[in-house]
Amino acid sequence: SQTIHQWPATLVQPVGSPLSLECTVEGTSNPNLYWYRQAAGRGLQLLFYSVGIGQISSEVPQNLSASRPQDRQFILSSKKLLLSDSGFYLCAWSVSSGEYNEQFFGPGTRLTVL
Amino acid sequence: AQTVTQSQPEMSVQEAETVTLSCTYDTSESDYYLFWYKQPPSRQMILVIRQEAYKQQNATENRFSVNFQKAAKSFSLKISDSQLGDAAMYFCAYWSYSTLTFGKGTMLLVSP
């Protein structure tokens, strides 16, 4: 069966510090991968998605970036965090073939920028 | 761009009763999918039900059913025989061309 992992589970970082959140998927090959952010009182906002190694699409311009160094690894990064980067970050995956495939979400990372 | 609107920030229901959560969306596409996701306090996103836009029949999953009105761009979720475990944030979402757009959510409170 497929599983998706995210770490860390919680993170408290000062403004201006770097960020690296990791997401890995097990039990599947060549998945589509997604990064979402959920700010307080709001829905999920798609930040990035990837259909393959090194292929990243950005949905929202900001100081965050994403990378996919391996087939089942998706990393969200920032060189300098802003207060507005606080939120709950969710990684998701879906099967890459077919017209539509359900997205499966990871447990999330709660980021607090102080 | 597609938008999804959930006009009810919070809803309350008693156990065993029925509650309906509202969702409207805006799109110019004819083929798309609509979903309801549940996010309990654990924050794990769980798919509750899915509706394909080309299907006229409303989707049903056990106690969960939808009222899909394509012309009105409305997609409501009905929860029958509510249970304490149904308490969660519920998100309506629209899918087209590999991306999901979410509404802001409705918090469902269930009282004994």
PDB file of C-alpha atoms in Angstrom:
ATOM      1  CA  SER A   1       0.000   0.000   0.000  1.00  0.00           C
ATOM      2  CA  GLN A   2       1.014   3.588  -0.571  1.00  0.00           C
ATOM      3  CA  THR A   3       1.999   5.920   2.232  1.00  0.00           C
ATOM      4  CA  ILE A   4       3.043   9.533   2.328  1.00  0.00           C
ATOM      5  CA  HIS A   5       5.330  11.028   4.944  1.00  0.00           C
ATOM      6  CA  GLN A   6       6.050  14.591   5.894  1.00  0.00           C
ATOM      7  CA  TRP A   7       8.566  16.020   8.300  1.00  0.00           C
ATOM      8  CA  PRO A   8       8.972  17.728  10.500  1.00  0.00           C
ATOM      9  CA  ALA A   9       5.486  17.628  12.005  1.00  0.00           C
ATOM     10  CA  THR A  10       5.915  21.031  13.625  1.00  0.00           C
ATOM     11  CA  LEU A  11       8.454  23.769  13.164  1.00  0.00           C
ATOM     12  CA  VAL A  12       9.053  27.163  14.772  1.00  0.00           C
ATOM     13  CA  GLN A  13      11.435  29.400  12.877  1.00  0.00           C
ATOM     14  CA  PRO A  14      12.515  33.050  13.180  1.00  0.00           C
ATOM     15  CA  VAL A  15      11.848  35.534  10.420  1.00  0.00           C
ATOM     16  CA  GLY A  16      14.626  35.512   7.873  1.00  0.00           C
ATOM     17  CA  SER A  17      15.739  31.950   8.545  1.00  0.00           C
ATOM     18  CA  PRO A  18      15.786  29.251   5.835  1.00  0.00           C
ATOM     19  CA  LEU A  19      13.209  26.499   5.476  1.00  0.00           C
ATOM     20  CA  SER A  20      13.235  22.941   4.231  1.00  0.00           C
ATOM     21  CA  LEU A  21      10.167  20.698   4.429  1.00  0.00           C
ATOM     22  CA  GLU A  22      10.333  17.197   3.077  1.00  0.00           C
ATOM     23  CA  CYS A  23       7.706  14.896   1.661  1.00  0.00           C
ATOM     24  CA  THR A  24       8.238  11.314   0.557  1.00  0.00           C
ATOM     25  CA  VAL A  25       5.878   8.763  -0.930  1.00  0.00           C
ATOM     26  CA  GLU A  26       6.213   5.003  -0.664  1.00  0.00           C
ATOM     27  CA  GLY A  27       4.587   2.216  -2.611  1.00  0.00           C
ATOM     28  CA  THR A  28       4.123   3.933  -5.964  1.00  0.00           C
ATOM     29  CA  SER A  29       6.224   5.116  -8.889  1.00  0.00           C
ATOM     30  CA  ASN A  30       6.215   8.376 -10.835  1.00  0.00           C
ATOM     31  CA  PRO A  31       3.473  10.038  -8.793  1.00  0.00           C
ATOM     32  CA  ASN A  32       2.241  13.575  -9.291  1.00  0.00           C
ATOM     33  CA  LEU A  33       3.245  15.543  -6.190  1.00  0.00           C
ATOM     34  CA  TYR A  34       1.702  18.671  -4.699  1.00  0.00           C
ATOM     35  CA  TRP A  35       2.458  21.231  -1.998  1.00  0.00           C
ATOM     36  CA  TYR A  36      -0.457  23.091  -0.408  1.00  0.00           C
ATOM     37  CA  ARG A  37      -0.585  25.732   2.296  1.00  0.00           C
ATOM     38  CA  GLN A  38      -3.483  26.184   4.660  1.00  0.00           C
ATOM     39  CA  ALA A  39      -3.474  29.528   6.444  1.00  0.00           C
ATOM     40  CA  ALA A  40      -5.600  30.026   9.545  1.00  0.00           C
ATOM     41  CA  GLY A  41      -9.298  30.189   8.667  1.00  0.00           C
ATOM     42  CA  ARG A  42      -8.715  29.551   5.000  1.00  0.00           C
ATOM     43  CA  GLY A  43      -8.847  26.674   2.569  1.00  0.00           C
ATOM     44  CA  LEU A  44      -5.931  24.963   0.954  1.00  0.00           C
ATOM     45  CA  GLN A  45      -3.901  26.945  -1.541  1.00  0.00           C
ATOM     46  CA  LEU A  46      -1.897  25.041  -4.134  1.00  0.00           C
ATOM     47  CA  LEU A  47       1.713  26.216  -4.100  1.00  0.00           C
ATOM     48  CA  PHE A  48       3.547  23.819  -6.398  1.00  0.00           C
ATOM     49  CA  TYR A  49       2.983  20.613  -8.276  1.00  0.00           C
ATOM     50  CA  SER A  50       5.308  18.240 -10.055  1.00  0.00           C
ATOM     51  CA  VAL A  51       4.681  15.593 -12.706  1.00  0.00           C
ATOM     52  CA  GLY A  52       8.234  14.241 -12.690  1.00  0.00           C
ATOM     53  CA  ILE A  53      11.794  14.612 -11.434  1.00  0.00           C
ATOM     54  CA  GLY A  54      12.969  18.181 -11.883  1.00  0.00           C
ATOM     55  CA  GLN A  55       9.577  19.313 -13.238  1.00  0.00           C
ATOM     56  CA  ILE A  56       8.000  21.928 -11.000  1.00  0.00           C
ATOM     57  CA  SER A  57       5.029  24.167 -11.694  1.00  0.00           C
ATOM     58  CA  SER A  58       4.427  27.164  -9.467  1.00  0.00           C
ATOM     59  CA  GLU A  59       0.893  28.351  -8.856  1.00  0.00           C
ATOM     60  CA  VAL A  60       1.568  31.313  -6.608  1.00  0.00           C
ATOM     61  CA  PRO A  61       4.586  33.654  -6.862  1.00  0.00           C
ATOM     62  CA  GLN A  62       6.234  34.021  -3.471  1.00  0.00           C
ATOM     63  CA  ASN A  63       9.488  33.480  -1.642  1.00  0.00           C
ATOM     64  CA  LEU A  64       9.022  29.714  -1.537  1.00  0.00           C
ATOM     65  CA  SER A  65      10.472  27.190  -3.962  1.00  0.00           C
ATOM     66  CA  ALA A  66      10.089  23.478  -4.541  1.00  0.00           C
ATOM     67  CA  SER A  67      12.345  20.770  -5.824  1.00  0.00           C
ATOM     68  CA  ARG A  68      11.964  17.128  -6.752  1.00  0.00           C
ATOM     69  CA  PRO A  69      15.400  15.532  -6.590  1.00  0.00           C
ATOM     70  CA  GLN A  70      14.051  11.981  -6.663  1.00  0.00           C
ATOM     71  CA  ASP A  71      10.950  10.332  -8.054  1.00  0.00           C
ATOM     72  CA  ARG A  72       9.164  10.119  -4.724  1.00  0.00           C
ATOM     73  CA  GLN A  73      10.683  13.056  -2.881  1.00  0.00           C
ATOM     74  CA  PHE A  74       9.314  16.584  -2.883  1.00  0.00           C
ATOM     75  CA  ILE A  75      10.965  19.408  -0.969  1.00  0.00           C
ATOM     76  CA  LEU A  76       9.606  22.847  -0.111  1.00  0.00           C
ATOM     77  CA  SER A  77      12.205  25.504   0.620  1.00  0.00           C
ATOM     78  CA  SER A  78      12.744  29.119   1.419  1.00  0.00           C
ATOM     79  CA  LYS A  79      15.920  31.145   1.747  1.00  0.00           C
ATOM     80  CA  LYS A  80      14.355  33.717   4.090  1.00  0.00           C
ATOM     81  CA  LEU A  81      11.064  33.118   5.869  1.00  0.00           C
ATOM     82  CA  LEU A  82       8.438  35.825   6.247  1.00  0.00           C
ATOM     83  CA  LEU A  83       5.790  36.097   8.971  1.00  0.00           C
ATOM     84  CA  SER A  84       3.193  35.451   6.288  1.00  0.00           C
ATOM     85  CA  ASP A  85       4.724  32.028   5.608  1.00  0.00           C
ATOM     86  CA  SER A  86       3.204  30.685   8.816  1.00  0.00           C
ATOM     87  CA  GLY A  87       0.604  28.013   8.214  1.00  0.00           C
ATOM     88  CA  PHE A  88      -0.083  24.351   7.777  1.00  0.00           C
ATOM     89  CA  TYR A  89       1.713  22.773   4.839  1.00  0.00           C
ATOM     90  CA  LEU A  90       0.309  19.681   3.218  1.00  0.00           C
ATOM     91  CA  CYS A  91       1.941  17.440   0.666  1.00  0.00           C
ATOM     92  CA  ALA A  92      -0.205  15.254  -1.574  1.00  0.00           C
ATOM     93  CA  TRP A  93       0.297  12.695  -4.299  1.00  0.00           C
ATOM     94  CA  SER A  94      -1.789  11.218  -7.076  1.00  0.00           C
ATOM     95  CA  VAL A  95      -1.322   8.597  -9.745  1.00  0.00           C
ATOM     96  CA  SER A  96       0.039  10.247 -12.857  1.00  0.00           C
ATOM     97  CA  SER A  97      -1.984   8.399 -15.492  1.00  0.00           C
ATOM     98  CA  GLY A  98      -5.623   8.777 -16.398  1.00  0.00           C
ATOM     99  CA  GLU A  99      -8.047  11.638 -16.651  1.00  0.00           C
ATOM    100  CA  TYR A 100      -8.411  12.125 -12.969  1.00  0.00           C
ATOM    101  CA  ASN A 101      -6.853  10.547  -9.947  1.00  0.00           C
ATOM    102  CA  GLU A 102      -7.630  11.156  -6.316  1.00  0.00           C
ATOM    103  CA  GLN A 103      -5.081  13.132  -4.342  1.00  0.00           C
ATOM    104  CA  PHE A 104      -3.878  11.562  -1.118  1.00  0.00           C
ATOM    105  CA  PHE A 105      -2.668  13.915   1.559  1.00  0.00           C
ATOM    106  CA  GLY A 106       0.147  13.608   4.049  1.00  0.00           C
ATOM    107  CA  PRO A 107      -0.147  14.430   7.764  1.00  0.00           C
ATOM    108  CA  GLY A 108       1.117  17.982   7.275  1.00  0.00           C
ATOM    109  CA  THR A 109       3.671  20.307   8.855  1.00  0.00           C
ATOM    110  CA  ARG A 110       2.654  23.171  11.098  1.00  0.00           C
ATOM    111  CA  LEU A 111       5.044  26.073  10.534  1.00  0.00           C
ATOM    112  CA  THR A 112       5.167  29.071  12.856  1.00  0.00           C
ATOM    113  CA  VAL A 113       7.353  31.998  11.870  1.00  0.00           C
ATOM    114  CA  LEU A 114       8.139  34.375  14.749  1.00  0.00           C
TER     115      LEU A 114
ATOM    116  CA  ALA B   1      -9.763  31.279 -12.790  1.00  0.00           C
ATOM    117  CA  GLN B   2     -11.989  28.893 -10.941  1.00  0.00           C
ATOM    118  CA  THR B   3     -13.346  29.908  -7.555  1.00  0.00           C
ATOM    119  CA  VAL B   4     -15.086  27.868  -4.888  1.00  0.00           C
ATOM    120  CA  THR B   5     -17.315  29.539  -2.301  1.00  0.00           C
ATOM    121  CA  GLN B   6     -18.531  28.070   0.959  1.00  0.00           C
ATOM    122  CA  SER B   7     -20.841  30.633   2.529  1.00  0.00           C
ATOM    123  CA  GLN B   8     -21.276  28.882   5.890  1.00  0.00           C
ATOM    124  CA  PRO B   9     -18.220  29.293   8.130  1.00  0.00           C
ATOM    125  CA  GLU B  10     -19.836  27.101  10.791  1.00  0.00           C
ATOM    126  CA  MET B  11     -22.792  24.748  11.057  1.00  0.00           C
ATOM    127  CA  SER B  12     -24.244  22.851  13.994  1.00  0.00           C
ATOM    128  CA  VAL B  13     -26.217  19.618  14.078  1.00  0.00           C
ATOM    129  CA  GLN B  14     -27.390  17.194  16.703  1.00  0.00           C
ATOM    130  CA  GLU B  15     -26.568  13.532  16.628  1.00  0.00           C
ATOM    131  CA  ALA B  16     -28.859  11.502  14.343  1.00  0.00           C
ATOM    132  CA  GLU B  17     -30.072  14.635  12.573  1.00  0.00           C
ATOM    133  CA  THR B  18     -29.404  15.716   8.987  1.00  0.00           C
ATOM    134  CA  VAL B  19     -27.317  18.695   7.936  1.00  0.00           C
ATOM    135  CA  THR B  20     -26.564  20.230   4.549  1.00  0.00           C
ATOM    136  CA  LEU B  21     -23.377  22.121   3.732  1.00  0.00           C
ATOM    137  CA  SER B  22     -23.446  24.542   0.804  1.00  0.00           C
ATOM    138  CA  CYS B  23     -20.910  25.117  -1.944  1.00  0.00           C
ATOM    139  CA  THR B  24     -20.971  27.140  -5.147  1.00  0.00           C
ATOM    140  CA  TYR B  25     -18.283  27.415  -7.759  1.00  0.00           C
ATOM    141  CA  ASP B  26     -17.465  29.408 -10.816  1.00  0.00           C
ATOM    142  CA  THR B  27     -15.992  27.893 -13.964  1.00  0.00           C
ATOM    143  CA  SER B  28     -16.167  28.136 -17.716  1.00  0.00           C
ATOM    144  CA  GLU B  29     -15.229  24.486 -18.154  1.00  0.00           C
ATOM    145  CA  SER B  30     -17.725  21.781 -19.014  1.00  0.00           C
ATOM    146  CA  ASP B  31     -15.721  18.804 -17.780  1.00  0.00           C
ATOM    147  CA  TYR B  32     -14.533  18.827 -14.203  1.00  0.00           C
ATOM    148  CA  TYR B  33     -14.830  17.061 -10.871  1.00  0.00           C
ATOM    149  CA  LEU B  34     -16.141  18.238  -7.545  1.00  0.00           C
ATOM    150  CA  PHE B  35     -15.258  16.913  -4.110  1.00  0.00           C
ATOM    151  CA  TRP B  36     -15.979  17.202  -0.464  1.00  0.00           C
ATOM    152  CA  TYR B  37     -13.044  16.681   1.866  1.00  0.00           C
ATOM    153  CA  LYS B  38     -13.182  16.264   5.616  1.00  0.00           C
ATOM    154  CA  GLN B  39     -10.426  17.578   7.890  1.00  0.00           C
ATOM    155  CA  PRO B  40     -10.794  16.367  11.483  1.00  0.00           C
ATOM    156  CA  PRO B  41      -8.755  17.852  14.355  1.00  0.00           C
ATOM    157  CA  SER B  42      -5.847  15.622  13.324  1.00  0.00           C
ATOM    158  CA  ARG B  43      -5.651  17.855  10.170  1.00  0.00           C
ATOM    159  CA  GLN B  44      -5.534  14.783   7.914  1.00  0.00           C
ATOM    160  CA  MET B  45      -7.470  15.479   4.701  1.00  0.00           C
ATOM    161  CA  ILE B  46      -9.953  12.723   3.929  1.00  0.00           C
ATOM    162  CA  LEU B  47     -11.952  12.448   0.732  1.00  0.00           C
ATOM    163  CA  VAL B  48     -15.654  12.130   1.550  1.00  0.00           C
ATOM    164  CA  ILE B  49     -17.340  12.076  -1.836  1.00  0.00           C
ATOM    165  CA  ARG B  50     -16.684  12.824  -5.494  1.00  0.00           C
ATOM    166  CA  GLN B  51     -18.937  13.963  -8.337  1.00  0.00           C
ATOM    167  CA  GLU B  52     -18.100  13.932 -12.035  1.00  0.00           C
ATOM    168  CA  ALA B  53     -19.625  16.921 -13.818  1.00  0.00           C
ATOM    169  CA  TYR B  54     -20.788  14.845 -16.785  1.00  0.00           C
ATOM    170  CA  LYS B  55     -22.886  12.616 -14.544  1.00  0.00           C
ATOM    171  CA  GLN B  56     -26.398  13.808 -13.815  1.00  0.00           C
ATOM    172  CA  GLN B  57     -26.905  11.340 -11.003  1.00  0.00           C
ATOM    173  CA  ASN B  58     -25.942  12.652  -7.588  1.00  0.00           C
ATOM    174  CA  ALA B  59     -23.135  10.780  -5.843  1.00  0.00           C
ATOM    175  CA  THR B  60     -23.836   8.894  -2.626  1.00  0.00           C
ATOM    176  CA  GLU B  61     -21.501   7.317  -0.088  1.00  0.00           C
ATOM    177  CA  ASN B  62     -23.308   5.724   2.812  1.00  0.00           C
ATOM    178  CA  ARG B  63     -24.633   8.611   4.947  1.00  0.00           C
ATOM    179  CA  PHE B  64     -23.137  11.249   2.653  1.00  0.00           C
ATOM    180  CA  SER B  65     -24.834  12.466  -0.507  1.00  0.00           C
ATOM    181  CA  VAL B  66     -24.584  15.482  -2.747  1.00  0.00           C
ATOM    182  CA  ASN B  67     -27.038  17.710  -4.580  1.00  0.00           C
ATOM    183  CA  PHE B  68     -25.257  18.671  -7.778  1.00  0.00           C
ATOM    184  CA  GLN B  69     -26.891  21.429  -9.797  1.00  0.00           C
ATOM    185  CA  LYS B  70     -24.616  22.005 -12.781  1.00  0.00           C
ATOM    186  CA  ALA B  71     -26.515  24.913 -14.315  1.00  0.00           C
ATOM    187  CA  ALA B  72     -26.600  26.704 -10.985  1.00  0.00           C
ATOM    188  CA  LYS B  73     -22.979  25.692 -10.239  1.00  0.00           C
ATOM    189  CA  SER B  74     -24.036  24.417  -6.862  1.00  0.00           C
ATOM    190  CA  PHE B  75     -22.704  21.371  -5.024  1.00  0.00           C
ATOM    191  CA  SER B  76     -24.089  20.781  -1.542  1.00  0.00           C
ATOM    192  CA  LEU B  77     -23.264  17.955   0.857  1.00  0.00           C
ATOM    193  CA  LYS B  78     -25.941  16.264   2.918  1.00  0.00           C
ATOM    194  CA  ILE B  79     -24.943  14.275   5.976  1.00  0.00           C
ATOM    195  CA  SER B  80     -27.692  12.004   7.283  1.00  0.00           C
ATOM    196  CA  ASP B  81     -27.841  10.440  10.744  1.00  0.00           C
ATOM    197  CA  SER B  82     -25.002  12.681  11.940  1.00  0.00           C
ATOM    198  CA  GLN B  83     -22.467  11.163  14.297  1.00  0.00           C
ATOM    199  CA  LEU B  84     -20.022  12.718  16.741  1.00  0.00           C
ATOM    200  CA  GLY B  85     -17.196  11.557  14.495  1.00  0.00           C
ATOM    201  CA  ASP B  86     -18.525  13.737  11.702  1.00  0.00           C
ATOM    202  CA  ALA B  87     -17.355  16.834  13.556  1.00  0.00           C
ATOM    203  CA  ALA B  88     -14.665  18.379  11.374  1.00  0.00           C
ATOM    204  CA  MET B  89     -13.877  21.088   8.869  1.00  0.00           C
ATOM    205  CA  TYR B  90     -15.412  20.291   5.500  1.00  0.00           C
ATOM    206  CA  PHE B  91     -13.926  21.613   2.293  1.00  0.00           C
ATOM    207  CA  CYS B  92     -15.540  21.751  -1.097  1.00  0.00           C
ATOM    208  CA  ALA B  93     -13.058  21.437  -3.954  1.00  0.00           C
ATOM    209  CA  TYR B  94     -13.071  21.746  -7.729  1.00  0.00           C
ATOM    210  CA  TRP B  95     -10.713  19.791  -9.992  1.00  0.00           C
ATOM    211  CA  SER B  96      -9.737  20.544 -13.536  1.00  0.00           C
ATOM    212  CA  TYR B  97      -6.504  20.067 -15.470  1.00  0.00           C
ATOM    213  CA  SER B  98      -4.648  18.386 -12.589  1.00  0.00           C
ATOM    214  CA  THR B  99      -5.171  21.077  -9.943  1.00  0.00           C
ATOM    215  CA  LEU B 100      -7.584  21.307  -7.043  1.00  0.00           C
ATOM    216  CA  THR B 101      -9.162  24.586  -5.933  1.00  0.00           C
ATOM    217  CA  PHE B 102     -10.560  24.597  -2.417  1.00  0.00           C
ATOM    218  CA  GLY B 103     -13.196  26.659  -0.681  1.00  0.00           C
ATOM    219  CA  LYS B 104     -12.478  28.197   2.718  1.00  0.00           C
ATOM    220  CA  GLY B 105     -14.293  25.441   4.556  1.00  0.00           C
ATOM    221  CA  THR B 106     -17.253  24.933   6.854  1.00  0.00           C
ATOM    222  CA  MET B 107     -16.708  23.867  10.446  1.00  0.00           C
ATOM    223  CA  LEU B 108     -19.312  21.257  11.413  1.00  0.00           C
ATOM    224  CA  LEU B 109     -20.125  20.939  15.098  1.00  0.00           C
ATOM    225  CA  VAL B 110     -22.012  17.850  16.262  1.00  0.00           C
ATOM    226  CA  SER B 111     -23.715  17.828  19.656  1.00  0.00           C
ATOM    227  CA  PRO B 112     -25.007  14.790  21.558  1.00  0.00           C
TER     228      PRO B 112
END
